[in-house]
Amino acid sequence: MTDTHDETDTRPDGGESAGDSNGSPRRSVSIPDSIELPRLLDFYDLQDADHTRIHEFYDRLREGSLSTTQCEDCGATHFPPRVVCPECTSDDVEYVSLPHEGTLYAFSTVRGSGPLGMTDDVPFVTGVVDLDGVDVRLSARIDGAEYDDLSIGDPVELEVVDIDGPTDQHRVFYRFRPRGETA
């Protein structure tokens, strides 16, 4: 018995593609050159009272102050800010200011690919910062230095950055940079 099945298929560019090892025809598909960042995958929160219960954190950050919440009942301080204390489940929390300086506890470089919206930024340094004088350790991007320029224990300071993104809100976020460096 003779197989008369054609093992080629026409590609969108007019060329032909061969069939697979079973003789089935294949076709080519195209993918877009760029993909618009979907709002659902936007790394940064919407920061107003309509969208988050921790909007005061962002309001304070917009004014240049790093803050978090502290429980009025048990005194626990947690970062990121909470609307309910995870220690005693009280909702009696208030915002308190945090130091703008700390030391680098750990760090790494994002080299391969960054999160959506940050792929053009690679490579960049990300780290864990121990804030001075409080029991708060947070993760943040470290700007103004390459991986090889940093060491554990290096002093760093807060940097507030404006987020230019797919919303009409004025959004901000925090980063750190080696102490004494300017943008």
Coordinates of N, CA and C in Angstrom, one line a residue:
M1 N 0.9 -1.2 0.0 CA 0.0 0.0 0.0 C 0.9 1.2 0.0
T2 N 0.5 2.2 -0.8 CA 1.3 3.4 -0.9 C 0.7 4.6 -0.2
D3 N 1.5 5.3 0.6 CA 0.9 6.5 1.3 C 1.1 7.7 0.4
T4 N 0.0 8.3 0.1 CA 0.0 9.5 -0.8 C -0.2 10.8 -0.1
H5 N 0.0 10.7 1.3 CA -0.2 11.9 2.1 C 0.9 12.9 1.9
D6 N 0.6 14.2 1.6 CA 1.6 15.2 1.5 C 2.1 15.6 2.8
E7 N 3.5 15.5 3.0 CA 4.1 15.8 4.3 C 4.5 17.3 4.5
T8 N 4.1 18.1 3.6 CA 4.4 19.5 3.8 C 3.2 20.4 4.0
D9 N 3.4 21.5 4.5 CA 2.3 22.5 4.8 C 2.8 23.8 4.4
T10 N 1.9 24.7 4.0 CA 2.4 26.1 3.6 C 2.5 26.9 4.9
R11 N 3.6 27.6 5.1 CA 3.8 28.5 6.2 C 3.2 29.9 5.9
P12 N 2.9 30.7 6.9 CA 2.3 32.0 6.6 C 3.2 32.9 5.7
D13 N 4.5 32.6 5.7 CA 5.4 33.5 4.9 C 5.5 32.9 3.5
G14 N 4.7 31.9 3.2 CA 4.8 31.3 1.8 C 5.7 30.1 1.7
G15 N 6.5 29.8 2.7 CA 7.4 28.7 2.6 C 6.6 27.4 3.0
E16 N 7.4 26.3 3.0 CA 6.7 25.1 3.4 C 7.4 24.5 4.6
S17 N 6.7 23.8 5.5 CA 7.3 23.2 6.6 C 7.0 21.7 6.4
A18 N 8.0 20.9 6.8 CA 7.9 19.4 6.7 C 7.0 18.9 7.7
G19 N 6.5 17.7 7.5 CA 5.6 17.0 8.4 C 6.5 16.4 9.5
D20 N 5.8 15.9 10.6 CA 6.6 15.3 11.7 C 6.9 13.8 11.3
S21 N 7.5 13.1 12.2 CA 8.0 11.7 11.9 C 6.8 10.8 11.6
N22 N 5.6 11.1 12.0 CA 4.5 10.3 11.7 C 3.8 10.7 10.4
G23 N 4.4 11.6 9.7 CA 3.8 12.0 8.4 C 2.7 13.1 8.5
S24 N 2.4 13.5 9.8 CA 1.4 14.5 9.9 C 1.9 15.9 9.5
P25 N 1.1 16.7 8.8 CA 1.5 18.0 8.4 C 1.7 19.0 9.7
R26 N 2.6 19.9 9.6 CA 2.8 20.9 10.7 C 2.5 22.2 10.1
R27 N 2.1 23.2 10.9 CA 2.0 24.5 10.5 C 2.7 25.4 11.4
S28 N 3.1 26.6 11.0 CA 3.7 27.6 11.9 C 2.7 28.6 12.4
V29 N 3.0 29.0 13.6 CA 2.2 30.1 14.2 C 3.1 31.2 14.6
S30 N 2.5 32.4 14.6 CA 3.4 33.6 15.0 C 3.0 34.1 16.3
I31 N 3.9 34.7 17.0 CA 3.7 35.3 18.3 C 4.0 36.8 18.1
P32 N 3.3 37.7 18.9 CA 3.5 39.1 18.8 C 5.0 39.5 19.2
D33 N 5.5 40.6 18.7 CA 6.8 41.1 19.0 C 6.8 41.6 20.4
S34 N 5.7 42.2 20.9 CA 5.6 42.7 22.2 C 4.2 42.4 22.8
I35 N 4.1 42.4 24.1 CA 2.8 42.1 24.8 C 2.6 43.2 25.8
E36 N 1.5 43.9 25.7 CA 1.1 45.0 26.6 C 0.9 44.3 28.0
L37 N 1.5 45.0 29.0 CA 1.4 44.5 30.4 C -0.1 44.5 30.8
P38 N -0.6 43.3 31.1 CA -2.0 43.2 31.6 C -2.1 43.8 33.0
R39 N -3.1 44.6 33.3 CA -3.3 45.2 34.6 C -3.3 44.1 35.7
L40 N -3.8 42.9 35.5 CA -3.8 41.9 36.5 C -2.4 41.5 36.9
L41 N -1.4 41.6 36.0 CA -0.1 41.2 36.3 C 0.9 42.3 36.6
D42 N 0.3 43.5 36.8 CA 1.1 44.7 37.2 C 1.7 44.4 38.6
F43 N 3.0 44.6 38.7 CA 3.7 44.2 40.0 C 3.3 45.2 41.1
Y44 N 2.9 46.4 40.8 CA 2.6 47.4 41.8 C 1.1 47.6 42.1
D45 N 0.8 47.7 43.4 CA -0.6 47.8 43.8 C -1.2 49.1 43.4
L46 N -2.5 49.1 43.2 CA -3.3 50.4 43.1 C -3.3 50.9 44.6
Q47 N -3.0 52.2 44.8 CA -2.6 52.6 46.1 C -3.6 53.6 46.8
D48 N -4.8 53.7 46.3 CA -5.8 54.6 46.9 C -6.7 53.8 47.8
A49 N -7.5 54.6 48.6 CA -8.4 54.0 49.5 C -9.5 53.1 48.9
D50 N -9.8 53.3 47.6 CA -10.8 52.4 46.9 C -10.2 51.1 46.6
H51 N -8.9 50.9 46.6 CA -8.3 49.7 46.1 C -7.5 48.9 47.2
T52 N -7.1 49.6 48.3 CA -6.3 48.9 49.3 C -6.6 49.5 50.7
R53 N -6.6 48.6 51.7 CA -6.8 49.1 53.1 C -5.5 49.6 53.7
I54 N -4.4 49.4 53.0 CA -3.1 49.9 53.5 C -2.7 51.2 52.8
H55 N -3.7 51.9 52.2 CA -3.4 53.1 51.4 C -2.6 54.1 52.2
E56 N -2.7 54.2 53.6 CA -1.9 55.1 54.3 C -0.4 54.9 54.2
F57 N 0.0 53.6 54.1 CA 1.4 53.2 53.8 C 1.9 54.0 52.6
Y58 N 1.1 53.9 51.5 CA 1.5 54.5 50.2 C 1.4 56.0 50.3
D59 N 0.4 56.6 51.0 CA 0.3 58.0 51.2 C 1.6 58.5 51.9
R60 N 2.0 57.8 53.0 CA 3.2 58.2 53.7 C 4.5 58.1 52.9
L61 N 4.5 57.0 52.1 CA 5.7 56.8 51.2 C 5.8 57.9 50.2
R62 N 4.6 58.2 49.6 CA 4.6 59.3 48.6 C 5.1 60.6 49.2
E63 N 5.0 60.8 50.5 CA 5.5 62.0 51.2 C 7.0 61.8 51.6
G64 N 7.5 60.6 51.4 CA 8.9 60.3 51.7 C 9.2 59.6 52.9
S65 N 8.1 59.1 53.6 CA 8.3 58.4 54.9 C 8.0 56.9 54.7
L66 N 8.9 56.0 55.1 CA 8.7 54.6 55.2 C 8.0 54.3 56.5
S67 N 6.9 53.5 56.5 CA 6.2 53.2 57.7 C 5.6 51.8 57.7
T68 N 5.1 51.4 58.8 CA 4.4 50.1 58.9 C 3.3 50.3 60.0
T69 N 2.7 49.2 60.3 CA 1.7 49.2 61.4 C 2.3 48.5 62.6
Q70 N 1.8 49.0 63.8 CA 2.1 48.5 65.1 C 0.8 48.2 65.8
C71 N 0.7 47.1 66.5 CA -0.5 46.8 67.2 C -0.6 47.5 68.5
E72 N -1.7 48.2 68.8 CA -1.9 48.9 70.0 C -2.1 48.0 71.2
D73 N -2.6 46.8 71.0 CA -2.9 45.9 72.1 C -1.7 45.1 72.5
C74 N -0.9 44.5 71.6 CA 0.3 43.7 72.0 C 1.6 44.3 71.7
G75 N 1.6 45.4 71.0 CA 2.9 46.1 70.7 C 3.7 45.6 69.5
A76 N 3.2 44.5 68.9 CA 3.9 43.9 67.8 C 4.0 44.8 66.6
T77 N 5.1 44.8 65.9 CA 5.4 45.6 64.7 C 5.6 44.6 63.6
H78 N 4.9 44.8 62.5 CA 5.1 43.8 61.3 C 5.3 44.6 60.0
F79 N 6.1 44.1 59.2 CA 6.2 44.6 57.8 C 6.0 43.5 56.9
P80 N 5.1 43.7 55.9 CA 4.4 44.9 55.4 C 3.3 45.3 56.4
P81 N 2.7 46.5 56.2 CA 1.6 46.9 57.1 C 0.5 45.9 57.1
R82 N -0.2 45.8 58.2 CA -1.4 44.9 58.3 C -2.6 45.7 58.8
V83 N -3.8 45.1 58.5 CA -5.0 45.7 59.0 C -5.4 44.9 60.3
V84 N -4.9 43.8 60.5 CA -5.1 43.0 61.7 C -3.8 42.4 62.1
C85 N -3.5 42.5 63.5 CA -2.3 42.0 64.0 C -2.2 40.5 63.9
P86 N -1.2 39.9 63.3 CA -1.1 38.4 63.2 C -0.7 37.8 64.5
E87 N -0.3 38.5 65.5 CA 0.1 38.0 66.8 C -1.2 37.8 67.7
C88 N -2.0 38.8 67.8 CA -3.1 38.7 68.7 C -4.5 38.9 68.0
T89 N -4.5 39.1 66.7 CA -5.7 39.3 65.9 C -6.5 40.5 66.2
S90 N -5.9 41.5 66.9 CA -6.5 42.8 67.1 C -6.5 43.6 65.8
D91 N -7.6 44.4 65.6 CA -7.5 45.3 64.5 C -7.2 46.7 64.9
D92 N -6.7 46.9 66.2 CA -6.3 48.2 66.7 C -4.9 48.4 66.4
V93 N -4.6 48.8 65.1 CA -3.2 49.0 64.7 C -3.1 50.5 64.3
E94 N -1.9 51.0 64.4 CA -1.6 52.3 64.0 C -0.3 52.4 63.2
Y95 N -0.2 53.4 62.3 CA 1.0 53.5 61.5 C 2.1 54.2 62.3
V96 N 3.3 53.6 62.2 CA 4.5 54.2 62.9 C 5.6 54.3 61.8
S97 N 6.4 55.3 62.0 CA 7.5 55.6 61.0 C 8.6 54.6 61.2
L98 N 9.3 54.2 60.2 CA 10.4 53.3 60.2 C 11.7 54.1 59.8
P99 N 12.8 53.6 60.3 CA 14.1 54.3 59.8 C 14.3 54.2 58.3
H100 N 15.0 55.2 57.8 CA 15.2 55.2 56.3 C 16.6 54.6 56.0
E101 N 17.3 54.1 57.0 CA 18.6 53.5 56.9 C 18.7 52.1 57.4
G102 N 19.5 51.3 56.9 CA 19.7 49.9 57.4 C 21.0 49.3 56.8
T103 N 21.1 48.0 57.0 CA 22.3 47.3 56.5 C 21.8 46.2 55.6
L104 N 22.7 45.8 54.7 CA 22.4 44.8 53.7 C 22.6 43.4 54.4
Y105 N 21.5 42.6 54.5 CA 21.5 41.3 55.2 C 21.9 40.2 54.2
A106 N 21.4 40.4 53.0 CA 21.6 39.4 51.9 C 21.3 40.1 50.6
F107 N 21.8 39.6 49.5 CA 21.5 40.2 48.2 C 21.9 39.2 47.1
S108 N 21.3 39.4 45.9 CA 21.5 38.6 44.8 C 21.2 39.5 43.5
T109 N 21.5 38.9 42.4 CA 21.3 39.7 41.1 C 20.3 38.9 40.3
V110 N 19.3 39.6 39.8 CA 18.4 39.1 38.8 C 19.0 39.2 37.5
R111 N 19.4 38.1 36.8 CA 20.1 38.2 35.6 C 19.3 37.7 34.4
G112 N 18.6 36.6 34.5 CA 18.0 36.0 33.3 C 16.8 36.7 32.8
S113 N 15.8 36.9 33.6 CA 14.7 37.7 33.2 C 14.0 38.2 34.5
G114 N 13.5 39.4 34.4 CA 12.8 40.0 35.5 C 11.3 39.7 35.4
P115 N 10.5 40.1 36.4 CA 9.1 40.0 36.4 C 8.6 40.9 35.2
L116 N 7.3 40.6 34.8 CA 6.7 41.4 33.8 C 6.8 42.9 34.1
G117 N 7.2 43.7 33.1 CA 7.4 45.1 33.3 C 8.8 45.5 33.8
M118 N 9.6 44.5 34.1 CA 11.0 44.8 34.5 C 12.0 44.0 33.7
T119 N 11.6 43.5 32.6 CA 12.5 42.7 31.7 C 13.6 43.6 31.1
D120 N 13.3 44.8 30.9 CA 14.3 45.7 30.3 C 15.4 46.1 31.3
D121 N 15.1 45.9 32.6 CA 16.0 46.3 33.7 C 17.1 45.4 34.0
V122 N 17.0 44.1 33.6 CA 18.0 43.1 34.0 C 19.4 43.4 33.4
P123 N 20.4 43.1 34.1 CA 20.5 42.6 35.5 C 20.3 43.7 36.5
F124 N 19.7 43.4 37.6 CA 19.5 44.3 38.8 C 19.7 43.6 40.1
V125 N 20.1 44.3 41.1 CA 20.3 43.7 42.4 C 19.1 43.8 43.3
T126 N 18.8 42.8 44.0 CA 17.7 42.7 44.9 C 18.3 42.2 46.3
G127 N 17.8 42.7 47.4 CA 18.4 42.3 48.6 C 17.4 42.3 49.8
V128 N 17.9 41.9 50.9 CA 17.2 41.9 52.2 C 17.9 42.9 53.1
V129 N 17.1 43.9 53.6 CA 17.7 45.0 54.4 C 17.2 44.9 55.9
D130 N 18.1 44.9 56.8 CA 17.8 45.1 58.2 C 17.7 46.6 58.5
L131 N 16.5 47.1 58.9 CA 16.4 48.5 59.2 C 17.1 48.8 60.6
D132 N 17.8 49.9 60.6 CA 18.5 50.3 61.9 C 17.5 50.6 63.0
G133 N 17.8 50.0 64.2 CA 17.1 50.3 65.4 C 15.8 49.7 65.6
V134 N 15.3 48.9 64.7 CA 14.0 48.2 64.8 C 14.1 46.8 64.3
D135 N 13.2 46.0 64.8 CA 13.2 44.5 64.4 C 12.4 44.3 63.1
V136 N 12.8 45.0 62.1 CA 12.1 44.9 60.8 C 13.2 44.6 59.7
R137 N 12.9 43.5 59.0 CA 13.8 43.1 57.9 C 12.9 43.0 56.6
L138 N 13.3 43.7 55.5 CA 12.4 43.7 54.4 C 13.2 43.5 53.1
S139 N 12.5 43.0 52.1 CA 13.2 42.8 50.8 C 13.0 44.0 49.9
A140 N 13.9 44.4 49.1 CA 13.8 45.5 48.2 C 14.8 45.4 47.1
R141 N 14.6 46.2 46.1 CA 15.6 46.3 45.0 C 16.7 47.2 45.5
I142 N 17.9 47.0 45.2 CA 19.1 47.8 45.6 C 19.6 48.5 44.3
D143 N 19.4 49.8 44.2 CA 19.8 50.6 43.1 C 21.2 51.2 43.4
G144 N 21.8 51.7 42.3 CA 23.1 52.4 42.5 C 24.3 51.6 42.7
A145 N 24.2 50.3 42.5 CA 25.4 49.4 42.7 C 25.3 48.1 42.0
E146 N 26.3 47.6 41.6 CA 26.4 46.3 40.9 C 26.6 45.2 42.0
Y147 N 26.3 44.0 41.7 CA 26.5 42.9 42.7 C 27.9 42.9 43.3
D148 N 28.9 43.0 42.4 CA 30.3 42.9 42.8 C 30.8 44.1 43.7
D149 N 30.0 45.2 43.7 CA 30.3 46.4 44.5 C 29.8 46.2 45.9
L150 N 28.9 45.2 46.2 CA 28.3 45.1 47.5 C 28.8 44.0 48.4
S151 N 28.6 44.2 49.7 CA 29.0 43.2 50.7 C 27.9 43.1 51.7
I152 N 27.7 42.0 52.3 CA 26.8 41.8 53.5 C 27.2 42.8 54.5
G153 N 26.3 43.5 55.1 CA 26.6 44.5 56.2 C 26.8 45.9 55.6
D154 N 26.8 46.1 54.3 CA 26.9 47.5 53.8 C 25.8 48.3 54.2
P155 N 26.0 49.6 54.5 CA 24.9 50.5 54.9 C 24.2 50.9 53.6
V156 N 22.8 51.0 53.8 CA 21.9 51.4 52.7 C 20.9 52.4 53.2
E157 N 20.3 53.1 52.3 CA 19.3 54.1 52.6 C 18.1 54.0 51.7
L158 N 17.0 54.5 52.2 CA 15.7 54.5 51.5 C 15.8 55.3 50.2
E159 N 15.2 54.9 49.2 CA 14.9 55.6 48.0 C 13.5 55.4 47.6
V160 N 12.7 56.5 47.5 CA 11.3 56.4 47.0 C 11.3 56.6 45.5
V161 N 10.7 55.8 44.8 CA 10.6 55.9 43.3 C 9.2 56.0 42.9
D162 N 8.9 56.9 41.9 CA 7.6 57.0 41.2 C 7.5 55.9 40.2
I163 N 6.3 55.3 40.2 CA 6.0 54.2 39.2 C 5.2 54.8 38.1
D164 N 5.8 54.7 36.9 CA 5.1 55.1 35.7 C 4.5 53.8 35.0
G165 N 3.2 53.7 35.1 CA 2.6 52.5 34.6 C 1.3 52.7 34.0
P166 N 0.6 51.5 33.8 CA -0.7 51.5 33.0 C -1.9 52.1 33.7
T167 N -1.8 52.9 34.8 CA -2.9 53.5 35.4 C -2.7 55.0 35.5
D168 N -3.8 55.7 35.8 CA -3.7 57.1 35.9 C -3.4 57.6 37.4
Q169 N -3.1 56.6 38.2 CA -2.8 56.9 39.6 C -1.3 57.3 39.7
H170 N -1.0 58.2 40.7 CA 0.4 58.5 41.0 C 0.8 57.4 42.0
R171 N 1.6 56.5 41.6 CA 2.0 55.3 42.4 C 3.5 55.5 42.8
V172 N 3.9 55.0 43.9 CA 5.3 55.0 44.4 C 5.6 53.6 45.0
F173 N 6.9 53.4 45.1 CA 7.4 52.2 45.8 C 8.7 52.5 46.4
Y174 N 9.2 51.6 47.2 CA 10.5 51.9 47.9 C 11.6 51.0 47.3
R175 N 12.8 51.5 47.4 CA 14.0 50.8 47.0 C 15.1 51.3 48.0
F176 N 16.2 50.7 48.0 CA 17.4 51.1 48.7 C 18.5 51.3 47.8
R177 N 19.5 52.1 48.3 CA 20.8 52.3 47.6 C 21.9 52.4 48.6
P178 N 23.1 52.1 48.2 CA 24.2 52.3 49.2 C 24.2 53.7 49.8
R179 N 24.4 53.7 51.1 CA 24.4 55.0 51.8 C 25.4 56.0 51.2
G180 N 24.9 57.2 51.0 CA 25.7 58.3 50.5 C 25.7 58.4 48.9
E181 N 25.1 57.4 48.2 CA 24.9 57.5 46.8 C 23.7 58.3 46.4
T182 N 23.8 59.0 45.3 CA 22.7 59.8 44.9 C 22.2 59.3 43.5
A183 N 21.0 59.5 43.2 CA 20.4 59.0 41.9 C 20.9 59.8 40.8

